[in-house]
Every structure is written in structure tokens, then in C-alpha cells.
XYZ file of C-alpha atoms in Angstrom:
659
model
C -55.816 -21.886 69.864
C -52.991 -20.146 67.958
C -51.882 -21.253 64.509
C -48.684 -22.733 65.947
C -50.601 -24.616 68.637
C -52.978 -25.982 65.996
C -50.038 -27.338 64.024
C -48.370 -28.833 67.075
C -51.450 -30.701 68.307
C -51.697 -32.859 65.161
C -54.878 -34.939 65.184
C -57.006 -33.390 67.951
C -57.896 -35.547 70.951
C -61.345 -33.936 71.087
C -63.381 -34.347 67.918
C -63.906 -31.040 66.095
C -67.398 -30.110 64.948
C -68.543 -31.557 61.633
C -68.002 -29.312 58.629
C -70.716 -28.116 56.272
C -70.050 -29.160 52.678
C -69.143 -25.847 51.055
C -70.796 -25.665 47.632
C -68.871 -22.485 46.745
C -65.629 -24.472 46.596
C -64.587 -26.323 43.446
C -64.895 -29.958 44.588
C -63.452 -33.142 43.141
C -65.951 -35.224 41.156
C -67.459 -38.262 42.835
C -65.223 -41.261 42.269
C -66.536 -44.542 40.923
C -68.003 -47.131 43.302
C -65.315 -49.752 42.805
C -64.925 -51.497 46.172
C -66.633 -54.722 47.194
C -68.494 -54.798 50.520
C -65.531 -56.436 52.224
C -63.181 -53.843 50.711
C -65.424 -51.030 51.978
C -65.094 -52.449 55.482
C -61.334 -52.563 54.975
C -61.331 -48.928 53.801
C -63.147 -47.930 57.012
C -60.704 -49.885 59.172
C -57.840 -48.215 57.342
C -59.288 -44.745 57.948
C -60.193 -45.321 61.586
C -56.679 -46.430 62.526
C -55.708 -42.749 62.702
C -58.065 -42.220 65.662
C -58.465 -43.407 69.228
C -60.968 -46.299 69.555
C -63.405 -44.264 71.657
C -64.042 -42.050 68.568
C -64.741 -44.955 66.218
C -68.471 -45.276 66.924
C -68.988 -41.666 65.768
C -66.545 -41.618 62.875
C -67.442 -44.976 61.317
C -70.866 -43.771 60.153
C -69.440 -40.462 58.973
C -66.616 -42.053 56.976
C -68.995 -44.643 55.565
C -71.207 -41.818 54.280
C -68.211 -40.074 52.689
C -67.189 -43.280 50.939
C -70.728 -43.717 49.652
C -71.305 -40.090 48.627
C -67.862 -39.178 47.259
C -66.131 -42.497 46.567
C -63.339 -41.548 49.006
C -62.857 -40.898 52.722
C -61.536 -37.338 52.985
C -62.303 -36.829 56.709
C -63.848 -33.393 56.119
C -64.502 -32.964 59.862
C -60.755 -32.609 60.435
C -60.178 -29.863 57.871
C -58.444 -27.061 59.805
C -60.309 -23.890 60.752
C -57.332 -21.650 60.003
C -56.843 -20.121 56.566
C -54.765 -22.243 54.214
C -51.899 -20.367 52.578
C -48.091 -20.163 52.645
C -47.195 -18.054 55.651
C -43.767 -16.456 56.144
C -41.388 -19.129 57.387
C -40.973 -17.581 60.842
C -44.672 -18.122 61.572
C -44.294 -21.919 61.598
C -43.451 -23.804 64.786
C -40.460 -26.115 64.812
C -36.867 -26.963 65.589
C -35.716 -27.186 61.953
C -35.772 -24.336 59.442
C -35.814 -26.916 56.668
C -38.933 -28.525 58.136
C -40.616 -25.123 58.414
C -39.902 -24.533 54.715
C -41.605 -27.812 53.867
C -44.680 -26.852 55.925
C -44.798 -23.581 53.985
C -44.734 -25.436 50.675
C -47.417 -27.923 51.754
C -49.748 -25.088 52.670
C -49.014 -23.337 49.393
C -50.106 -26.454 47.500
C -53.426 -26.379 49.409
C -54.031 -22.625 49.170
C -57.550 -22.015 47.796
C -56.046 -19.721 45.153
C -53.691 -22.493 44.056
C -55.427 -25.845 44.613
C -58.012 -27.165 42.178
C -60.026 -29.079 44.823
C -58.663 -27.781 48.158
C -61.138 -29.585 50.436
C -60.159 -32.908 48.851
C -56.434 -32.003 49.147
C -56.066 -32.073 45.348
C -53.766 -29.476 43.812
C -54.306 -29.979 40.074
C -55.086 -32.423 37.293
C -58.346 -33.653 38.846
C -56.557 -36.181 41.058
C -53.102 -34.797 41.877
C -53.176 -35.076 45.662
C -50.949 -33.751 48.422
C -52.575 -36.136 50.913
C -55.380 -38.689 50.795
C -57.193 -37.279 53.828
C -57.031 -34.566 56.457
C -55.651 -36.844 59.172
C -52.527 -37.323 57.074
C -52.158 -33.561 56.697
C -52.516 -32.930 60.431
C -50.094 -35.664 61.403
C -47.509 -34.625 58.808
C -47.563 -30.998 59.950
C -47.181 -32.133 63.564
C -44.189 -34.321 62.701
C -42.547 -31.458 60.806
C -43.055 -29.136 63.774
C -41.276 -31.655 66.039
C -38.428 -32.890 63.841
C -34.789 -31.892 64.163
C -32.078 -31.791 61.515
C -31.053 -35.249 62.708
C -34.322 -36.864 61.560
C -36.024 -37.771 58.283
C -39.792 -38.081 57.756
C -40.865 -40.835 55.356
C -44.080 -40.322 53.390
C -45.934 -43.271 51.837
C -48.493 -41.883 49.349
C -49.580 -39.103 51.678
C -49.231 -41.169 54.859
C -46.494 -39.990 57.258
C -44.925 -43.298 58.273
C -42.840 -41.574 60.917
C -39.671 -39.767 61.924
C -36.488 -41.805 61.632
C -33.017 -40.981 62.927
C -30.710 -39.750 60.142
C -28.212 -36.862 59.903
C -27.930 -33.222 58.829
C -26.892 -33.996 55.264
C -29.821 -36.378 54.691
C -33.142 -35.181 53.236
C -35.613 -34.028 55.877
C -38.464 -35.722 53.978
C -38.557 -38.592 51.481
C -41.837 -38.820 49.528
C -43.145 -41.711 47.462
C -46.509 -41.621 45.702
C -48.304 -44.449 43.927
C -45.300 -46.743 43.823
C -47.169 -49.963 43.138
C -46.128 -53.284 41.629
C -46.046 -52.751 37.813
C -48.699 -55.366 37.031
C -51.095 -53.474 39.324
C -50.657 -50.055 37.779
C -53.763 -49.711 35.646
C -56.366 -46.941 36.217
C -58.780 -49.190 38.095
C -55.948 -50.310 40.351
C -55.448 -46.690 41.360
C -59.196 -46.234 41.927
C -59.296 -49.281 44.193
C -56.125 -48.539 46.175
C -56.983 -44.872 46.558
C -60.487 -45.741 47.787
C -58.887 -48.144 50.293
C -56.671 -45.301 51.487
C -53.385 -47.051 50.723
C -52.065 -45.200 47.660
C -52.481 -41.882 45.907
C -51.800 -40.099 42.652
C -49.295 -37.360 43.457
C -49.206 -35.982 39.909
C -45.838 -34.258 39.698
C -45.470 -31.177 41.899
C -48.727 -31.774 43.810
C -47.582 -34.694 45.948
C -44.050 -33.333 46.166
C -45.036 -29.968 47.701
C -43.528 -27.907 44.862
C -46.496 -26.512 42.914
C -46.431 -22.729 42.547
C -49.758 -22.225 40.832
C -50.222 -21.738 37.097
C -47.037 -19.662 36.779
C -44.951 -22.787 36.338
C -46.897 -24.026 33.354
C -47.323 -20.461 32.005
C -43.590 -20.220 31.447
C -43.285 -23.653 29.855
C -46.302 -22.983 27.658
C -44.970 -19.571 26.645
C -41.681 -21.125 25.532
C -43.563 -23.917 23.767
C -45.836 -21.527 21.867
C -42.938 -19.207 20.926
C -40.846 -22.103 19.640
C -43.821 -23.669 17.849
C -44.306 -20.451 15.883
C -40.556 -20.406 15.169
C -40.756 -23.995 13.978
C -43.373 -23.110 11.367
C -41.576 -19.850 10.498
C -44.557 -17.764 11.537
C -44.654 -14.584 13.598
C -47.070 -15.002 16.538
C -48.681 -11.628 15.782
C -52.101 -12.326 14.292
C -51.534 -16.082 14.546
C -54.217 -18.315 16.085
C -53.556 -20.926 18.773
C -56.547 -23.223 19.458
C -56.594 -25.516 22.483
C -58.760 -26.584 25.422
C -58.723 -26.843 29.210
C -58.673 -24.117 31.870
C -57.955 -26.259 34.930
C -55.049 -26.207 37.368
C -52.403 -26.692 34.672
C -54.194 -25.988 31.425
C -55.507 -22.651 32.741
C -52.092 -21.203 31.996
C -52.532 -21.519 28.230
C -54.363 -18.231 27.510
C -51.945 -16.253 29.692
C -49.010 -17.852 27.889
C -50.586 -17.045 24.529
C -50.804 -13.396 25.543
C -47.142 -13.325 26.565
C -46.123 -15.059 23.331
C -48.137 -12.453 21.414
C -50.798 -14.444 19.533
C -54.572 -14.971 19.500
C -55.540 -17.816 21.838
C -58.883 -19.614 21.911
C -59.223 -22.073 24.777
C -62.410 -24.114 25.227
C -63.627 -25.205 28.677
C -66.863 -26.926 29.721
C -66.732 -26.060 33.439
C -68.393 -22.667 34.078
C -66.892 -22.324 37.562
C -63.275 -22.762 36.523
C -63.846 -20.551 33.455
C -65.105 -17.793 35.748
C -62.128 -18.250 38.086
C -59.597 -17.945 35.266
C -61.378 -14.853 33.925
C -61.510 -13.109 37.306
C -57.856 -14.006 37.931
C -56.927 -12.295 34.678
C -55.552 -15.438 33.077
C -57.970 -15.094 30.141
C -59.229 -11.814 28.632
C -62.700 -12.671 27.392
C -65.375 -15.361 27.789
C -67.659 -16.246 24.853
C -70.557 -18.715 24.860
C -71.795 -18.636 21.237
C -69.977 -20.194 18.301
C -71.116 -17.565 15.781
C -69.932 -14.778 18.037
C -66.641 -16.647 18.576
C -66.107 -16.827 14.797
C -66.773 -13.107 14.419
C -64.506 -12.236 17.344
C -61.603 -14.331 16.031
C -61.920 -12.851 12.547
C -61.820 -9.357 14.054
C -58.746 -10.247 16.136
C -56.998 -11.610 13.044
C -57.831 -8.468 11.033
C -56.487 -6.199 13.790
C -53.480 -8.393 14.695
C -54.665 -8.416 18.304
C -52.994 -10.109 21.223
C -56.001 -11.560 23.006
C -57.050 -14.714 24.846
C -60.620 -15.970 24.569
C -62.279 -18.667 26.637
C -65.056 -20.497 24.821
C -67.499 -21.921 27.351
C -68.358 -25.171 25.628
C -66.855 -28.249 24.044
C -63.630 -27.954 22.061
C -64.885 -30.360 19.383
C -67.586 -27.878 18.393
C -64.926 -25.203 17.909
C -62.681 -27.329 15.691
C -65.684 -28.323 13.571
C -67.095 -24.785 13.375
C -63.741 -23.282 12.396
C -63.463 -25.879 9.623
C -66.896 -24.946 8.221
C -66.114 -21.213 8.500
C -62.637 -21.744 7.028
C -60.841 -20.055 9.915
C -57.142 -20.838 9.628
C -55.536 -22.218 12.795
C -51.767 -21.809 13.011
C -51.176 -23.916 16.125
C -53.451 -26.517 17.643
C -53.233 -28.630 20.777
C -55.213 -29.917 23.774
C -54.482 -29.803 27.483
C -57.503 -31.470 29.062
C -56.795 -34.120 31.715
C -56.821 -37.139 29.432
C -54.608 -38.958 31.887
C -57.923 -39.249 33.765
C -60.439 -39.682 30.897
C -63.189 -41.647 32.668
C -63.602 -39.444 35.743
C -64.085 -35.963 34.329
C -60.704 -35.324 32.757
C -62.290 -35.005 29.293
C -65.951 -34.306 28.567
C -68.052 -35.754 25.738
C -69.674 -33.527 23.152
C -73.473 -33.150 23.038
C -73.789 -33.512 26.818
C -74.026 -30.641 29.265
C -71.421 -30.380 32.003
C -74.014 -31.492 34.568
C -75.255 -34.397 32.433
C -71.705 -35.645 31.923
C -70.890 -35.491 35.642
C -74.019 -37.457 36.436
C -73.179 -40.075 33.806
C -69.679 -40.591 35.269
C -71.310 -41.910 38.445
C -74.572 -43.413 37.200
C -73.447 -45.020 33.944
C -69.626 -45.072 33.703
C -69.639 -47.588 30.835
C -71.765 -45.289 28.681
C -69.614 -42.318 29.700
C -66.536 -44.114 28.379
C -68.314 -44.828 25.083
C -69.295 -41.147 24.782
C -65.738 -39.984 25.525
C -64.286 -42.260 22.862
C -66.916 -41.158 20.327
C -65.946 -37.549 21.013
C -62.228 -38.299 20.685
C -62.873 -39.751 17.232
C -64.829 -36.614 16.243
C -62.180 -34.404 17.795
C -59.305 -35.957 15.860
C -61.305 -36.084 12.623
C -61.772 -32.313 12.855
C -58.089 -31.784 13.665
C -57.101 -33.865 10.649
C -59.148 -31.575 8.388
C -57.299 -28.528 9.716
C -53.835 -30.074 9.515
C -54.567 -30.880 5.861
C -54.918 -27.096 5.428
C -51.554 -26.451 7.111
C -52.277 -26.303 10.852
C -49.393 -27.458 13.054
C -50.879 -29.732 15.750
C -48.905 -31.128 18.666
C -49.810 -33.343 21.605
C -49.367 -31.430 24.867
C -48.299 -34.477 26.834
C -51.755 -34.971 28.342
C -52.261 -38.394 26.699
C -54.538 -36.927 24.022
C -53.046 -38.994 21.199
C -52.680 -42.066 23.399
C -56.350 -42.095 24.432
C -57.447 -41.163 20.912
C -55.552 -44.163 19.555
C -57.204 -46.390 22.149
C -60.547 -45.022 20.986
C -59.782 -46.060 17.407
C -59.300 -42.525 16.130
C -57.285 -41.721 13.023
C -54.080 -40.597 14.744
C -51.545 -43.254 13.697
C -48.827 -42.772 11.106
C -48.486 -45.003 8.072
C -46.139 -47.402 9.884
C -48.929 -48.189 12.344
C -46.665 -47.787 15.364
C -46.146 -44.031 15.786
C -48.591 -41.167 16.109
C -49.020 -38.932 13.078
C -48.612 -35.861 15.304
C -45.616 -35.199 17.555
C -45.505 -34.625 21.280
C -44.520 -31.062 22.107
C -41.446 -32.457 23.884
C -40.603 -34.679 20.921
C -40.838 -31.857 18.421
C -40.233 -28.652 20.376
C -39.090 -28.753 24.001
C -36.890 -31.865 23.755
C -34.529 -30.843 20.959
C -34.721 -27.112 21.735
C -34.495 -27.159 25.551
C -34.181 -30.479 27.395
C -31.318 -31.831 25.297
C -29.310 -28.727 26.188
C -30.229 -28.960 29.869
C -32.802 -26.166 29.939
C -35.775 -26.901 32.166
C -38.187 -25.415 34.721
C -36.027 -24.217 37.607
C -38.057 -22.434 40.310
C -37.719 -20.738 43.662
C -39.955 -19.528 46.503
C -39.240 -16.627 48.860
C -39.785 -18.072 52.335
C -40.303 -14.589 53.773
C -43.469 -14.151 51.709
C -42.263 -10.664 50.800
C -42.709 -9.220 47.319
C -39.532 -7.189 47.741
C -37.548 -10.411 48.112
C -39.050 -11.756 44.895
C -38.186 -8.528 43.060
C -34.585 -8.803 44.297
C -34.308 -12.441 43.231
C -35.667 -11.556 39.789
C -32.919 -8.952 39.447
C -30.231 -11.356 40.679
C -31.327 -14.107 38.263
C -31.492 -11.645 35.372
C -27.982 -10.390 36.134
C -26.643 -13.959 36.147
C -28.314 -14.756 32.814
C -27.110 -11.541 31.164
C -23.547 -12.325 32.251
C -23.880 -15.870 30.862
C -25.224 -14.506 27.560
C -21.966 -12.623 26.923
C -20.048 -15.870 26.367
C -22.883 -18.247 25.459
C -22.315 -20.555 22.486
C -24.732 -20.111 19.603
C -26.467 -23.408 20.412
C -27.963 -22.001 23.658
C -28.001 -18.264 22.971
C -31.720 -18.152 22.118
C -32.711 -20.104 25.232
C -30.889 -17.708 27.552
C -32.231 -14.695 25.676
C -35.833 -15.965 25.982
C -35.426 -16.300 29.733
C -33.954 -12.839 30.148
C -37.009 -11.473 28.347
C -39.259 -13.610 30.578
C -37.710 -12.551 33.883
C -37.731 -8.867 32.916
C -41.480 -8.964 32.236
C -42.417 -11.325 35.078
C -43.610 -8.609 37.475
C -45.629 -6.868 34.763
C -47.412 -10.092 33.838
C -48.616 -10.635 37.446
C -47.775 -14.319 37.525
C -47.764 -14.926 41.272
C -50.627 -17.004 42.679
C -50.068 -18.132 46.257
C -46.467 -17.900 47.459
C -43.977 -15.323 46.173
C -42.416 -17.629 43.607
C -40.700 -17.519 40.252
C -39.767 -19.929 37.476
C -37.444 -19.774 34.508
C -35.851 -22.294 32.177
C -32.170 -22.627 33.083
C -29.441 -25.148 32.340
C -27.085 -26.607 34.957
C -24.696 -23.673 34.718
C -27.527 -21.191 35.149
C -29.135 -23.048 38.054
C -25.863 -23.405 39.968
C -24.879 -19.769 39.420
C -28.321 -18.396 40.315
C -28.476 -20.556 43.458
C -25.011 -19.392 44.538
C -25.952 -15.744 43.937
C -29.129 -16.211 46.000
C -27.222 -17.893 48.819
C -24.661 -15.097 48.878
C -27.455 -12.488 48.997
C -28.978 -14.329 51.963
C -25.600 -14.412 53.719
C -25.280 -10.642 53.137
C -28.730 -9.988 54.604
C -30.170 -8.702 51.320
C -32.927 -11.343 51.136
C -34.306 -14.045 53.443
C -34.380 -17.839 53.032
C -35.037 -19.177 49.517
C -36.549 -22.560 48.638
C -35.326 -24.031 45.356
C -37.153 -26.629 43.295
C -38.276 -27.458 39.806
C -41.125 -28.994 37.925
C -40.720 -32.753 37.534
C -41.330 -32.006 33.848
C -37.636 -31.499 33.285
C -34.438 -32.743 31.731
C -33.765 -35.561 34.204
C -36.646 -36.027 36.609
C -39.158 -37.871 34.454
C -39.297 -40.982 32.313
C -42.427 -40.624 30.187
C -42.438 -42.138 26.678
C -45.249 -39.918 25.399
C -43.922 -36.697 26.859
C -40.600 -35.972 28.626
C -38.671 -38.783 26.950
C -40.621 -38.857 23.688
C -37.530 -37.669 21.812
C -35.472 -40.648 23.026
C -35.120 -42.927 19.996
C -32.782 -45.710 21.134
C -35.602 -47.915 22.431
C -35.193 -46.853 26.080
C -38.115 -44.430 26.256
C -40.184 -46.964 28.238
C -37.464 -47.502 30.843
C -37.407 -45.566 34.122
C -33.774 -45.754 35.228
C -33.247 -42.010 34.783
C -35.998 -40.870 37.166
C -34.980 -43.371 39.844
C -31.295 -42.483 39.536
C -32.240 -38.811 39.655
C -34.061 -38.910 42.978
C -31.504 -41.223 44.617
C -28.668 -38.973 43.449
C -30.434 -35.817 44.646
C -31.012 -37.362 48.073
C -27.332 -37.904 48.901
C -26.094 -34.731 47.199
C -27.949 -32.402 49.544
C -31.651 -32.050 48.678
C -33.848 -30.942 51.588
C -36.591 -33.263 50.410
C -37.024 -35.665 47.509
C -39.993 -37.376 45.889
C -40.660 -40.148 43.397
C -44.068 -40.836 41.863
C -45.886 -43.292 39.653
C -48.112 -41.283 37.372
C -48.032 -37.668 36.317
C -49.479 -35.530 33.574
C -49.949 -38.475 31.213
C -51.519 -40.883 33.659
C -51.104 -43.574 36.282
C -48.866 -46.370 35.040
C -47.626 -44.278 32.105
C -44.747 -42.399 33.761
C -42.271 -42.358 36.665
C -41.255 -38.899 37.862
C -39.146 -37.426 40.640
C -38.520 -34.038 42.200
C -36.760 -32.205 45.011
C -36.839 -29.176 47.268
C -33.758 -27.403 48.592
C -33.483 -24.706 51.257
C -30.874 -21.969 50.860
C -30.042 -20.296 54.182
C -26.852 -18.388 53.342
C -24.526 -21.004 54.836
C -21.430 -22.534 53.287
C -23.119 -25.928 53.620
C -26.066 -24.734 51.506
C -23.681 -23.424 48.866
C -21.858 -26.743 48.679
C -25.076 -28.790 48.577
C -26.725 -26.693 45.856
C -23.677 -26.772 43.577
C -23.357 -30.547 43.856
C -27.004 -31.440 43.608
C -28.061 -29.020 40.868
C -25.157 -30.066 38.634
C -26.173 -33.729 38.989
C -29.894 -33.037 38.743
C -29.493 -31.713 35.197
C -26.502 -33.633 33.838
C -27.966 -37.003 34.787
C -30.614 -36.422 32.115
C -28.272 -34.881 29.590
C -25.985 -37.917 29.803
C -28.942 -40.264 29.161
C -30.095 -38.128 26.218
C -26.538 -38.037 24.905
C -26.311 -41.853 25.059
C -29.531 -41.930 23.009
C -27.529 -40.056 20.333
C -29.398 -36.745 20.693
C -27.174 -34.204 18.988
C -27.879 -31.307 21.353
C -27.266 -33.472 24.406
C -23.937 -34.714 23.054
C -22.883 -31.064 22.671
C -24.125 -30.202 26.177
C -22.477 -33.118 28.006
C -19.143 -32.520 26.262
C -19.336 -28.897 27.398
C -20.157 -30.020 30.950
C -17.105 -32.325 31.001
C -14.903 -29.382 29.980
C -16.080 -27.392 33.009
C -16.013 -30.246 35.545
C -12.893 -32.458 35.504
C -14.520 -35.065 37.787
C -17.256 -35.675 35.189
C -16.548 -38.463 32.695
C -19.490 -39.665 30.592
C -19.743 -42.607 28.202
C -20.325 -41.074 24.760
C -22.009 -42.872 21.850
C -20.306 -43.751 18.590
C -22.494 -42.896 15.610
C -23.196 -45.715 13.143
C -23.508 -44.907 9.429
C -27.024 -45.776 8.253
C -25.840 -47.361 4.983
C -24.088 -50.114 6.954
C -27.442 -51.277 8.278
C -29.159 -51.622 4.877
């Protein structure tokens, strides 16, 4: 059967052969046994409804075993035989070019080189899923191959509810993930609903089909590290950045450190993922001994090296060892998956990787105790270094939040705020988001490197032209991105699809999109798929990360993210998504995203200009209303360029009147 025929058949009428559990693949950890006996029966009924009744007697035992052995029903038998990667758009079957682009992006999210746990349909973050099971994947791809530009596919937490009549200007797909009633949005609620097969954790760009591998977070981390060094008035050369995590998102940290020009030490307890990052070239060296690590870092400092080092072991041991050896740390952070602390997102000290994984399943209560003990040790060591001058920031992974819940010494004197800032609160918010700069990205649907090279040149030309008349407030941001795009090819950032990211404001995004669309119309490049990280100016309401620099009391509200995705949907997005959960955890954030196909048409030009302008300025207006100085500047500038834009501006109250 050809690839196209495989896609078009959807769920096969004849059962495929069972699949051997591939131990060479990085698999998701076993989930906790949380369902009652009646709920397990319900989970089986829910899974079997995808299949004809005459298959149930075979599949019921198989799915029951999966639920018992893995804590979830993944339907491994139905994993496709064909290789999983983003093919050129013309290789997909279908009646809609937009639908073909979405199929391309789905397969990119599940590419073995991109996905963290590809056989469990998890892209990154330990639980950031594209689908809950393989039946959902097969059915979704079939629907996309059948749909026209007069239909919209609705996706309920990975489940394709069906094709509905709509119109050409409507989104082709509308995605929701984990949208549960607020009082049922605690971690165990997710475990239960996910095990039942009725909800999933889409992370941010995992469940919205817009992940482009570590490149996306490399760029954001590079900008963060550069600006963190600027904040402390320190040149990155010879400076030390200490952090942890080498997973789907955090694995970008050592590469970003290299681009920023510092010494990076990143601890990781998982040997397999450490090896993957080393072989991919995302980290230069791997060290297993603390004494050797100390010697190597001292040598790198002496020689002002630009080097990234993975320490295979627990990060707490490194912080404590560097304190004893008096190694000065310029920047410190953590990017382990503390949004998922009780299922392998963060590992306790003094336990091997294997012992910890076993404890997660066999004694989850003790595992939680061990994690919280380690968090207290971890923060105690950090506090010793910050007393010596280290600048520590929370990387939006719920490190400070979970540390506070563990009773660690991370609270400020007022007892309400953390003593250390979020990187958005202190760095990315005031320096980038308030001015509208965020992670704009694109994918070359042709799969051709030459198209990516051309788009790099086009984007660079647009930015250089903007720089000529840029106000001082945003000059540095544009300049950083010109430097980034010029070195992008040299840094070998592509994993999976031919994709690129840069931080652009609304003006930059609209102008780059228009230049791309014109190049497509002229036959210079093929179809381009636009998107962004949800971690952006407007897309996400997250009080401990994206909106941590909102100080008017609205940081726990989620109007912005909801308005964002609704506004994108009727301004021309090809697909839109809205999720509960993200990088800081289920129930802690609401985030939305989009995808947009540029095909060289006048319609695409009109849609991109309208939607991209809104997609950024929605967030700037909210940040302006919160009295953020940079956002007030940015929204006033936007109103000067767009006469139809009229934003409510805040009046500033003198503090002495409130005393």
C-alpha cells in the first residue's frame, strides 16, 4: 500500500499485526495506576469505540494489558509502518492544500528526530501529546485527506470529532486540548481523564502541530542568556551558565549557551537523552565525575572558552560541589519538567535514574517526598551561590512554584512573592514581549533546504530595512535577530522540517509574511507555513511565566489567550488551538496558537496582514493597560501606523496619593 493509500484508509478494516515494543526508542514513563476497576472498564469501552465490534474480542485484552503495563491505552498495534517525518507537501493526498500543510506539521511533531516519546505520540515535556492514541492519528489524517476548503475539522483533546461545513475563510482545523472545568484541573484530574481517554495535555506547540524541534527554544534561550548577561553587565565570554535538563525543550540550553558565547554546564540524569543531545551536536562534551567537571570548568574559565558540557547526574550535586569548590556561577536556572514533578519531570538526588523510575510506579508517595526533599536541597545550594553574586532566574518550568510547595526557602520577605524572578518577569517581558517581540516561525512546505536559505535571506533583508528607521527602544531587538538569522545556517539548527524561528514584532511579522507571499507568487519559493510558539506576547496567560510581568492583579486571568485564539480564527488563520496547561503545568496556564498557510495568493496576503497584526497587538494592548512602559510605547506606535486601531490607554496614578 502506498503512503497516500495508507493515509486515506484511516483506521484499517483488517487488524494490522501486533507491534514489538521497541526498547531502542525513548518511551514515556509508566503512568500512575489511578483508575478504579469501574473506570478501567470505562477506559476500555472508550478505546474500543474506535473499532468495529467484531474486533473487540481481540483488542479488549490487548488494550487492557496496555492500561496495566503503561497506565495508558496507546494502541501500539495501529502505529503506522511508514516512516514518520514531514514530507514535501505534494506527497500528501487531499483536496485542500491547507489540509495537506496540517498533515505535514502533524508528522513533523511525531518525527523520531523531533518527538521525545514518538511511540506514545508525545512531542516534548514528558506529556505534551499530539494525540492520545494511534486511532486518533489515523482518523485525523484520513479526515484531512478528505476535507475541502469548505469544511472545518474539530479536534477535542486529540480526538477528531468530525468534519463540519464551514467556508473558505474559516480555519480548516480548530484544536482544543485539556479544556476542563476549572475545579477539575488539578494534576490527578489530568491523570484520570487522560487514562480514560477523554482529555490530553497538549503542552503548547505539541498539541497544536507547530513544534519545530529544539530550534524554537534555542532562539528564545539564546536571547534570554544574552539579555541576562546584559542585565548583570557581564560579557558572556568566560561567564558560566549552570542549569539542568536535556529533554525536548531543555535540550536547547547548551546550544544556546554556545551561540551566546559562554560556558554552559547542563545536568541531566537520563543517559539516553544525554547521548542523543551529544550525538546531535547540541552539547559539546559529556562528563560523569564531579571532580573532573570542576577541573574542566576551571580550565574553560581560564581559557575563556565557549563550550557546553553535559553532566550526567543530578543538578543538586553540581550546585553543592561548585559551592564547596568556590566556582563562581554568573547565571543559574533550571529547565527540568517541574510542571510534571511526580511522573519523572524532576528526579530526586541520591537515587539512580532506574531506581527513581521504579519508585514513581511502585511507591509514588515516597517519590513525592524524595522530590520535595531534593527541591529543598536544590534551593538551599542556589541561595548560597546567589549570596556570592550569582543571578538566578526561574525558567518558567514551575521550579520556584514547586519549590515553594515543598517548603523551600524561595519566598521574599513579604511572604507572597518569590525571591527570584521569572525570566519573563525580569528579562523577556520588559525587553521583548512588552514591545511585541516574540517567537515567530515558518516551515518550508517543499522540504527543500534551498527554500529555507531563500527565506532566511528575505527575512534578513526585511529586518535590515526596518533597522534603518527603528526607534532606539527596539533597535537592539532587531539587531539581535539580524545576527541570529545570519548565523542560523552555520549553527545547524534544523531538526525535522526545514523551519526557522526569529523574534519579530507585529511590523516585522507582517512584512516578512508579505515578502514570503510575494516570493511564492513569483515562483521563487514554494508554500510557506507560518506559526509561532504559544510562548509569546499574546497567546498565553501564565502568571508564573508569560504574564509574570503583569502587575495590575490580572496575571491569573485568561481573557487574553481566549481573545487571541478567537480573533485569529476569524482573521484568517488556517488552524487555531487553545490549551489548558503548558510549560508550567496543567491548571496553571491557558495558551493558544495558530498555523497559517501562505500560497502566494492575494487572499493569503490579506489574511496574514490582518491576523498577524491582531495576534501581536492583542497582547501589547493588555500589557499596556497593565501600565507596562514598553507596551504603552509600542501600542501608541501601532496606533500611529493603523488608523483603525484605537486602544484604551491607562492614566498613571502618582504613588504619593495612595500613601
